[in-house]
PDB file of C-alpha atoms in Angstrom:
ATOM      1  CA  ALA Z1475      15.555  -4.094  13.187  1.00 74.00           C
ATOM      2  CA  GLN Z1476      17.581  -2.370  10.554  1.00 84.00           C
ATOM      3  CA  SER Z1477      16.389   0.385   8.261  1.00 91.00           C
ATOM      4  CA  VAL Z1478      17.748   2.573   5.496  1.00 95.00           C
ATOM      5  CA  THR Z1479      16.538   6.019   4.506  1.00 96.00           C
ATOM      6  CA  GLN Z1480      17.545   7.631   1.254  1.00 97.00           C
ATOM      7  CA  LEU Z1481      16.857  11.332   1.228  1.00 93.00           C
ATOM      8  CA  GLY Z1482      15.396  12.365  -2.095  1.00 92.00           C
ATOM      9  CA  SER Z1483      13.721   9.927  -4.440  1.00 94.00           C
ATOM     10  CA  HIS Z1484      14.880  11.989  -7.435  1.00 96.00           C
ATOM     11  CA  VAL Z1485      18.124  13.909  -7.872  1.00 97.00           C
ATOM     12  CA  SER Z1486      18.910  15.917 -10.984  1.00 97.00           C
ATOM     13  CA  VAL Z1487      22.351  17.278 -11.835  1.00 97.00           C
ATOM     14  CA  SER Z1488      24.084  18.766 -14.834  1.00 97.00           C
ATOM     15  CA  GLU Z1489      26.815  16.870 -16.609  1.00 97.00           C
ATOM     16  CA  GLY Z1490      30.099  17.658 -14.881  1.00 97.00           C
ATOM     17  CA  ALA Z1491      28.468  18.642 -11.596  1.00 97.00           C
ATOM     18  CA  LEU Z1492      28.955  16.996  -8.229  1.00 97.00           C
ATOM     19  CA  VAL Z1493      26.717  14.020  -7.468  1.00 98.00           C
ATOM     20  CA  LEU Z1494      25.613  13.593  -3.848  1.00 98.00           C
ATOM     21  CA  LEU Z1495      23.133  10.865  -2.927  1.00 98.00           C
ATOM     22  CA  ARG Z1496      22.253  10.671   0.748  1.00 98.00           C
ATOM     23  CA  CYS Z1497      21.798   7.554   2.831  1.00 97.00           C
ATOM     24  CA  ASN Z1498      21.174   7.158   6.551  1.00 97.00           C
ATOM     25  CA  TYR Z1499      20.813   3.839   8.290  1.00 95.00           C
ATOM     26  CA  SER Z1500      19.930   2.372  11.627  1.00 91.00           C
ATOM     27  CA  SER Z1501      21.473  -0.803  12.921  1.00 83.00           C
ATOM     28  CA  SER Z1502      21.962  -2.335  16.330  1.00 76.00           C
ATOM     29  CA  VAL Z1503      25.198  -4.040  15.287  1.00 78.00           C
ATOM     30  CA  PRO Z1504      28.205  -2.840  13.316  1.00 78.00           C
ATOM     31  CA  PRO Z1505      26.817  -2.675   9.794  1.00 85.00           C
ATOM     32  CA  TYR Z1506      28.060  -3.623   6.410  1.00 90.00           C
ATOM     33  CA  LEU Z1507      26.917  -0.934   3.991  1.00 93.00           C
ATOM     34  CA  PHE Z1508      26.436  -1.042   0.243  1.00 95.00           C
ATOM     35  CA  TRP Z1509      25.477   1.038  -2.721  1.00 97.00           C
ATOM     36  CA  TYR Z1510      23.933  -0.771  -5.660  1.00 97.00           C
ATOM     37  CA  VAL Z1511      23.081   0.724  -9.033  1.00 96.00           C
ATOM     38  CA  GLN Z1512      20.321  -0.359 -11.385  1.00 94.00           C
ATOM     39  CA  TYR Z1513      20.429   0.705 -15.012  1.00 92.00           C
ATOM     40  CA  PRO Z1514      17.239   0.396 -17.051  1.00 87.00           C
ATOM     41  CA  ASN Z1515      16.370  -3.222 -17.865  1.00 83.00           C
ATOM     42  CA  GLN Z1516      19.400  -4.523 -15.990  1.00 88.00           C
ATOM     43  CA  GLY Z1517      19.922  -6.261 -12.675  1.00 90.00           C
ATOM     44  CA  LEU Z1518      21.280  -4.472  -9.634  1.00 93.00           C
ATOM     45  CA  GLN Z1519      25.037  -4.342  -9.521  1.00 93.00           C
ATOM     46  CA  LEU Z1520      27.348  -3.481  -6.685  1.00 93.00           C
ATOM     47  CA  LEU Z1521      28.857  -0.024  -6.846  1.00 96.00           C
ATOM     48  CA  LEU Z1522      30.835  -0.133  -3.596  1.00 95.00           C
ATOM     49  CA  LYS Z1523      30.759  -1.520  -0.074  1.00 93.00           C
ATOM     50  CA  TYR Z1524      31.976  -0.788   3.423  1.00 92.00           C
ATOM     51  CA  THR Z1525      32.720  -3.660   5.778  1.00 88.00           C
ATOM     52  CA  THR Z1526      35.565  -2.704   8.105  1.00 85.00           C
ATOM     53  CA  GLY Z1527      38.668  -0.574   7.986  1.00 87.00           C
ATOM     54  CA  ALA Z1528      38.965   2.632   5.984  1.00 90.00           C
ATOM     55  CA  THR Z1529      35.769   4.633   6.191  1.00 91.00           C
ATOM     56  CA  LEU Z1530      36.170   6.197   2.751  1.00 96.00           C
ATOM     57  CA  VAL Z1531      35.543   3.552   0.149  1.00 96.00           C
ATOM     58  CA  LYS Z1532      35.956   3.821  -3.582  1.00 96.00           C
ATOM     59  CA  GLY Z1533      33.840   2.019  -6.099  1.00 95.00           C
ATOM     60  CA  ILE Z1534      33.416   1.643  -9.794  1.00 94.00           C
ATOM     61  CA  ASN Z1535      32.888   4.490 -12.249  1.00 93.00           C
ATOM     62  CA  GLY Z1536      34.493   7.105  -9.992  1.00 96.00           C
ATOM     63  CA  PHE Z1537      31.989   6.844  -7.139  1.00 97.00           C
ATOM     64  CA  GLU Z1538      32.966   6.882  -3.493  1.00 97.00           C
ATOM     65  CA  ALA Z1539      31.188   6.849  -0.148  1.00 97.00           C
ATOM     66  CA  GLU Z1540      32.167   7.655   3.403  1.00 95.00           C
ATOM     67  CA  PHE Z1541      30.954   5.742   6.447  1.00 94.00           C
ATOM     68  CA  LYS Z1542      30.277   8.147   9.301  1.00 94.00           C
ATOM     69  CA  LYS Z1543      29.306   6.220  12.387  1.00 91.00           C
ATOM     70  CA  SER Z1544      28.497   9.299  14.454  1.00 91.00           C
ATOM     71  CA  GLU Z1545      26.032  10.469  11.812  1.00 93.00           C
ATOM     72  CA  THR Z1546      24.865   6.954  10.850  1.00 93.00           C
ATOM     73  CA  SER Z1547      25.368   7.979   7.253  1.00 95.00           C
ATOM     74  CA  PHE Z1548      26.871   6.493   4.102  1.00 97.00           C
ATOM     75  CA  HIS Z1549      26.467   9.164   1.438  1.00 98.00           C
ATOM     76  CA  LEU Z1550      27.508   8.462  -2.154  1.00 98.00           C
ATOM     77  CA  THR Z1551      29.449  11.041  -4.136  1.00 98.00           C
ATOM     78  CA  LYS Z1552      31.048  11.538  -7.515  1.00 98.00           C
ATOM     79  CA  PRO Z1553      32.961  14.712  -8.332  1.00 97.00           C
ATOM     80  CA  SER Z1554      31.782  15.027 -11.914  1.00 97.00           C
ATOM     81  CA  ALA Z1555      28.586  13.498 -13.278  1.00 97.00           C
ATOM     82  CA  HIS Z1556      28.491  11.811 -16.645  1.00 96.00           C
ATOM     83  CA  MET Z1557      25.440  11.119 -18.775  1.00 96.00           C
ATOM     84  CA  SER Z1558      26.041   7.393 -18.318  1.00 95.00           C
ATOM     85  CA  ASP Z1559      25.542   7.752 -14.542  1.00 96.00           C
ATOM     86  CA  ALA Z1560      21.796   8.159 -15.041  1.00 96.00           C
ATOM     87  CA  ALA Z1561      20.274   5.238 -13.155  1.00 96.00           C
ATOM     88  CA  GLU Z1562      18.573   4.296  -9.910  1.00 97.00           C
ATOM     89  CA  TYR Z1563      20.796   3.968  -6.867  1.00 98.00           C
ATOM     90  CA  PHE Z1564      20.032   1.918  -3.789  1.00 97.00           C
ATOM     91  CA  CYS Z1565      21.706   2.078  -0.408  1.00 97.00           C
ATOM     92  CA  ALA Z1566      21.608  -1.125   1.640  1.00 95.00           C
ATOM     93  CA  VAL Z1567      22.666  -2.444   5.025  1.00 92.00           C
ATOM     94  CA  SER Z1568      23.445  -6.044   5.861  1.00 87.00           C
ATOM     95  CA  ASP Z1569      22.953  -8.081   8.991  1.00 74.00           C
ATOM     96  CA  THR Z1570      26.258  -9.075  10.522  1.00 72.00           C
ATOM     97  CA  THR Z1571      26.796 -11.859  13.009  1.00 67.00           C
ATOM     98  CA  GLY Z1572      30.219 -12.447  14.403  1.00 60.00           C
ATOM     99  CA  GLY Z1573      31.610  -9.978  11.957  1.00 58.00           C
ATOM    100  CA  THR Z1574      30.312 -11.714   8.859  1.00 61.00           C
ATOM    101  CA  SER Z1575      27.291 -11.213   6.673  1.00 64.00           C
ATOM    102  CA  TYR Z1576      25.111 -13.853   5.104  1.00 71.00           C
ATOM    103  CA  GLY Z1577      23.666 -11.545   2.499  1.00 78.00           C
ATOM    104  CA  LYS Z1578      20.288 -10.529   3.851  1.00 86.00           C
ATOM    105  CA  LEU Z1579      20.148  -6.893   2.812  1.00 91.00           C
ATOM    106  CA  THR Z1580      17.772  -4.144   3.833  1.00 92.00           C
ATOM    107  CA  PHE Z1581      17.465  -1.614   1.016  1.00 95.00           C
ATOM    108  CA  GLY Z1582      16.449   1.982   0.932  1.00 96.00           C
ATOM    109  CA  GLN Z1583      13.678   3.078  -1.422  1.00 96.00           C
ATOM    110  CA  GLY Z1584      16.108   4.199  -4.099  1.00 97.00           C
ATOM    111  CA  THR Z1585      17.150   7.479  -5.678  1.00 97.00           C
ATOM    112  CA  ILE Z1586      16.737   8.099  -9.382  1.00 97.00           C
ATOM    113  CA  LEU Z1587      19.629  10.147 -10.722  1.00 97.00           C
ATOM    114  CA  THR Z1588      19.021  12.231 -13.830  1.00 97.00           C
ATOM    115  CA  VAL Z1589      21.950  13.871 -15.599  1.00 97.00           C
ATOM    116  CA  HIS Z1590      21.254  16.830 -17.869  1.00 95.00           C
ATOM    117  CA  PRO Z1591      23.580  17.827 -20.718  1.00 94.00           C
TER     118      PRO Z1591
ATOM    119  CA  ASP A1256      30.899 -16.316 -18.058  1.00 54.00           C
ATOM    120  CA  THR A1257      27.212 -16.316 -17.209  1.00 76.00           C
ATOM    121  CA  GLY A1258      25.555 -14.319 -14.486  1.00 92.00           C
ATOM    122  CA  VAL A1259      22.338 -15.013 -12.624  1.00 95.00           C
ATOM    123  CA  SER A1260      19.594 -16.003 -15.022  1.00 96.00           C
ATOM    124  CA  GLN A1261      15.872 -15.658 -14.366  1.00 97.00           C
ATOM    125  CA  ASN A1262      12.905 -16.970 -16.333  1.00 97.00           C
ATOM    126  CA  PRO A1263      10.447 -15.906 -17.455  1.00 97.00           C
ATOM    127  CA  ARG A1264      11.334 -12.241 -17.612  1.00 96.00           C
ATOM    128  CA  HIS A1265       7.695 -11.234 -17.772  1.00 97.00           C
ATOM    129  CA  LYS A1266       4.548 -13.030 -16.689  1.00 97.00           C
ATOM    130  CA  ILE A1267       0.980 -11.786 -16.976  1.00 98.00           C
ATOM    131  CA  THR A1268      -1.616 -13.886 -15.234  1.00 97.00           C
ATOM    132  CA  LYS A1269      -5.154 -13.698 -13.997  1.00 97.00           C
ATOM    133  CA  ARG A1270      -5.970 -13.498 -10.331  1.00 97.00           C
ATOM    134  CA  GLY A1271      -6.212 -16.928  -8.774  1.00 97.00           C
ATOM    135  CA  GLN A1272      -3.767 -18.623 -11.123  1.00 98.00           C
ATOM    136  CA  ASN A1273      -0.480 -20.173 -10.026  1.00 98.00           C
ATOM    137  CA  VAL A1274       2.855 -18.963 -11.355  1.00 98.00           C
ATOM    138  CA  THR A1275       6.390 -20.268 -11.072  1.00 98.00           C
ATOM    139  CA  PHE A1276       9.668 -18.443 -11.565  1.00 98.00           C
ATOM    140  CA  ARG A1277      13.045 -20.043 -12.052  1.00 98.00           C
ATOM    141  CA  CYS A1278      16.466 -18.774 -11.067  1.00 98.00           C
ATOM    142  CA  ASP A1279      19.812 -20.164 -12.179  1.00 97.00           C
ATOM    143  CA  PRO A1280      22.589 -18.729 -10.002  1.00 96.00           C
ATOM    144  CA  ILE A1281      26.248 -18.317 -10.808  1.00 94.00           C
ATOM    145  CA  SER A1282      27.515 -21.875 -10.804  1.00 90.00           C
ATOM    146  CA  GLU A1283      30.021 -21.713  -7.960  1.00 87.00           C
ATOM    147  CA  HIS A1284      27.728 -19.735  -5.664  1.00 90.00           C
ATOM    148  CA  ASN A1285      26.147 -21.809  -2.930  1.00 89.00           C
ATOM    149  CA  ARG A1286      23.886 -19.103  -1.511  1.00 92.00           C
ATOM    150  CA  LEU A1287      20.745 -18.038  -3.341  1.00 94.00           C
ATOM    151  CA  TYR A1288      18.294 -15.290  -2.415  1.00 95.00           C
ATOM    152  CA  TRP A1289      14.857 -14.145  -3.497  1.00 97.00           C
ATOM    153  CA  TYR A1290      13.810 -10.525  -3.178  1.00 97.00           C
ATOM    154  CA  ARG A1291      10.676  -8.666  -4.246  1.00 97.00           C
ATOM    155  CA  GLN A1292      10.614  -5.132  -5.585  1.00 95.00           C
ATOM    156  CA  THR A1293       7.489  -3.069  -6.040  1.00 94.00           C
ATOM    157  CA  LEU A1294       7.285   0.206  -7.933  1.00 90.00           C
ATOM    158  CA  GLY A1295       9.082   3.019  -6.179  1.00 88.00           C
ATOM    159  CA  GLN A1296      10.529   0.788  -3.490  1.00 92.00           C
ATOM    160  CA  GLY A1297      13.795  -0.953  -2.879  1.00 95.00           C
ATOM    161  CA  PRO A1298      14.052  -4.728  -2.972  1.00 96.00           C
ATOM    162  CA  GLU A1299      12.661  -6.592   0.035  1.00 95.00           C
ATOM    163  CA  PHE A1300      14.152  -9.849   1.265  1.00 94.00           C
ATOM    164  CA  LEU A1301      11.931 -12.909   0.886  1.00 95.00           C
ATOM    165  CA  THR A1302      14.074 -15.964   1.541  1.00 94.00           C
ATOM    166  CA  TYR A1303      17.515 -17.495   1.150  1.00 91.00           C
ATOM    167  CA  PHE A1304      19.125 -20.868   0.619  1.00 92.00           C
ATOM    168  CA  GLN A1305      22.502 -22.256   1.443  1.00 90.00           C
ATOM    169  CA  ASN A1306      22.914 -25.145  -0.958  1.00 91.00           C
ATOM    170  CA  GLU A1307      19.534 -26.921  -0.849  1.00 92.00           C
ATOM    171  CA  ALA A1308      18.597 -25.786   2.659  1.00 92.00           C
ATOM    172  CA  GLN A1309      16.176 -22.901   3.050  1.00 92.00           C
ATOM    173  CA  LEU A1310      17.609 -21.089   6.060  1.00 89.00           C
ATOM    174  CA  GLU A1311      15.387 -18.080   6.445  1.00 88.00           C
ATOM    175  CA  LYS A1312      12.009 -16.883   5.269  1.00 90.00           C
ATOM    176  CA  SER A1313      10.618 -13.398   5.643  1.00 90.00           C
ATOM    177  CA  ARG A1314       7.169 -12.863   7.109  1.00 88.00           C
ATOM    178  CA  LEU A1315       6.433 -11.302   3.719  1.00 83.00           C
ATOM    179  CA  LEU A1316       6.457 -14.839   2.343  1.00 86.00           C
ATOM    180  CA  SER A1317       2.862 -15.910   2.941  1.00 89.00           C
ATOM    181  CA  ASP A1318       1.794 -19.535   2.769  1.00 93.00           C
ATOM    182  CA  ARG A1319       0.839 -18.996  -0.878  1.00 96.00           C
ATOM    183  CA  PHE A1320       4.537 -18.620  -1.652  1.00 96.00           C
ATOM    184  CA  SER A1321       6.930 -21.537  -1.756  1.00 96.00           C
ATOM    185  CA  ALA A1322      10.557 -21.643  -2.801  1.00 96.00           C
ATOM    186  CA  GLU A1323      12.720 -24.646  -3.466  1.00 96.00           C
ATOM    187  CA  ARG A1324      16.280 -25.396  -4.416  1.00 96.00           C
ATOM    188  CA  PRO A1325      16.164 -29.160  -4.736  1.00 91.00           C
ATOM    189  CA  LYS A1326      19.709 -29.945  -5.800  1.00 87.00           C
ATOM    190  CA  GLY A1327      21.427 -26.878  -4.513  1.00 85.00           C
ATOM    191  CA  SER A1328      21.670 -25.392  -7.987  1.00 91.00           C
ATOM    192  CA  PHE A1329      18.656 -23.672  -9.586  1.00 96.00           C
ATOM    193  CA  SER A1330      15.725 -22.465  -7.530  1.00 97.00           C
ATOM    194  CA  THR A1331      12.007 -22.003  -8.147  1.00 98.00           C
ATOM    195  CA  LEU A1332       9.596 -19.581  -6.547  1.00 98.00           C
ATOM    196  CA  GLU A1333       5.944 -20.538  -6.846  1.00 97.00           C
ATOM    197  CA  ILE A1334       3.023 -18.298  -6.030  1.00 97.00           C
ATOM    198  CA  GLN A1335      -0.324 -20.019  -5.667  1.00 97.00           C
ATOM    199  CA  ARG A1336      -3.707 -18.336  -6.057  1.00 97.00           C
ATOM    200  CA  THR A1337      -2.143 -15.092  -7.174  1.00 97.00           C
ATOM    201  CA  GLU A1338      -3.575 -11.783  -5.988  1.00 96.00           C
ATOM    202  CA  GLN A1339      -3.226  -8.346  -7.520  1.00 96.00           C
ATOM    203  CA  GLY A1340      -0.981  -7.379  -4.625  1.00 95.00           C
ATOM    204  CA  ASP A1341       1.533  -9.974  -5.801  1.00 96.00           C
ATOM    205  CA  SER A1342       2.323  -7.835  -8.842  1.00 97.00           C
ATOM    206  CA  ALA A1343       5.990  -6.961  -8.513  1.00 97.00           C
ATOM    207  CA  MET A1344       9.467  -7.676  -9.796  1.00 96.00           C
ATOM    208  CA  TYR A1345      10.877 -10.853  -8.291  1.00 98.00           C
ATOM    209  CA  LEU A1346      14.649 -10.725  -8.030  1.00 97.00           C
ATOM    210  CA  CYS A1347      17.035 -13.581  -7.563  1.00 97.00           C
ATOM    211  CA  ALA A1348      20.595 -13.149  -6.348  1.00 96.00           C
ATOM    212  CA  SER A1349      23.463 -15.428  -5.492  1.00 94.00           C
ATOM    213  CA  SER A1350      26.684 -15.246  -3.538  1.00 91.00           C
ATOM    214  CA  LEU A1351      29.512 -17.324  -2.167  1.00 83.00           C
ATOM    215  CA  LYS A1352      29.145 -18.675   1.364  1.00 71.00           C
ATOM    216  CA  LYS A1353      32.160 -16.776   2.545  1.00 69.00           C
ATOM    217  CA  ASN A1354      31.217 -13.295   1.469  1.00 64.00           C
ATOM    218  CA  THR A1355      30.819  -9.846   2.850  1.00 69.00           C
ATOM    219  CA  GLY A1356      27.260  -9.454   1.710  1.00 74.00           C
ATOM    220  CA  GLU A1357      27.945  -8.768  -1.953  1.00 85.00           C
ATOM    221  CA  LEU A1358      25.110 -10.191  -3.995  1.00 91.00           C
ATOM    222  CA  PHE A1359      24.955 -10.797  -7.733  1.00 93.00           C
ATOM    223  CA  PHE A1360      21.477 -10.096  -9.020  1.00 94.00           C
ATOM    224  CA  GLY A1361      19.583 -11.365 -12.014  1.00 95.00           C
ATOM    225  CA  GLU A1362      17.501  -9.069 -14.184  1.00 94.00           C
ATOM    226  CA  GLY A1363      14.317 -10.113 -12.427  1.00 95.00           C
ATOM    227  CA  SER A1364      10.968 -11.619 -13.337  1.00 97.00           C
ATOM    228  CA  ARG A1365       8.140  -9.127 -13.587  1.00 97.00           C
ATOM    229  CA  LEU A1366       4.734 -10.420 -12.523  1.00 98.00           C
ATOM    230  CA  THR A1367       1.508  -8.679 -13.445  1.00 98.00           C
ATOM    231  CA  VAL A1368      -1.682 -10.054 -11.926  1.00 97.00           C
ATOM    232  CA  LEU A1369      -4.850  -8.875 -13.645  1.00 96.00           C
TER     233      LEU A1369
END
């Protein structure tokens, strides 16, 4: 069975500061990993994903994440926080069979990011 | 360009009543998923369809829950004899068959059972 643990249900940063949201996963097969973001009253939207290849992946709005197999981690970072980054962020892992995913995701519990002026 | 649409957005019902939610996926997407999200938790997988075929159901989906996608387009999720524990946000998502797990989510249907 797969699982995802997000360390810290709430993270607060100042505008312009580094954003670091932590995610650890467990999976018995090579995982596909995702970060989704949910703004208030909106649906979840994909921020970035790792499938194969380069372990440092870049997403929208200046976010990036690094897949570290040895640490089973996929932490999300952004060098400089903006007020508009305030949202809830979810890390997720997908089942893969034969190197493909059919979209069944296991999500972490989410991290609410607050950005202070 | 329309995304995934869900209706109703909010539903308040009394315990024991039946409710039905509808999801209209992105038109060219042949995979459709239902997830449930409770307060303070991430979404949990309920079931998924490829075209009209329901290919997997989670054990979370009790026999009071039924999902259909009769023509491979829109889908409905019905909950019979609702219980207070059914109160949650029900999320629908869609994707292409050949995908790397990227899902496109609707805004969800919030159910409150009194």
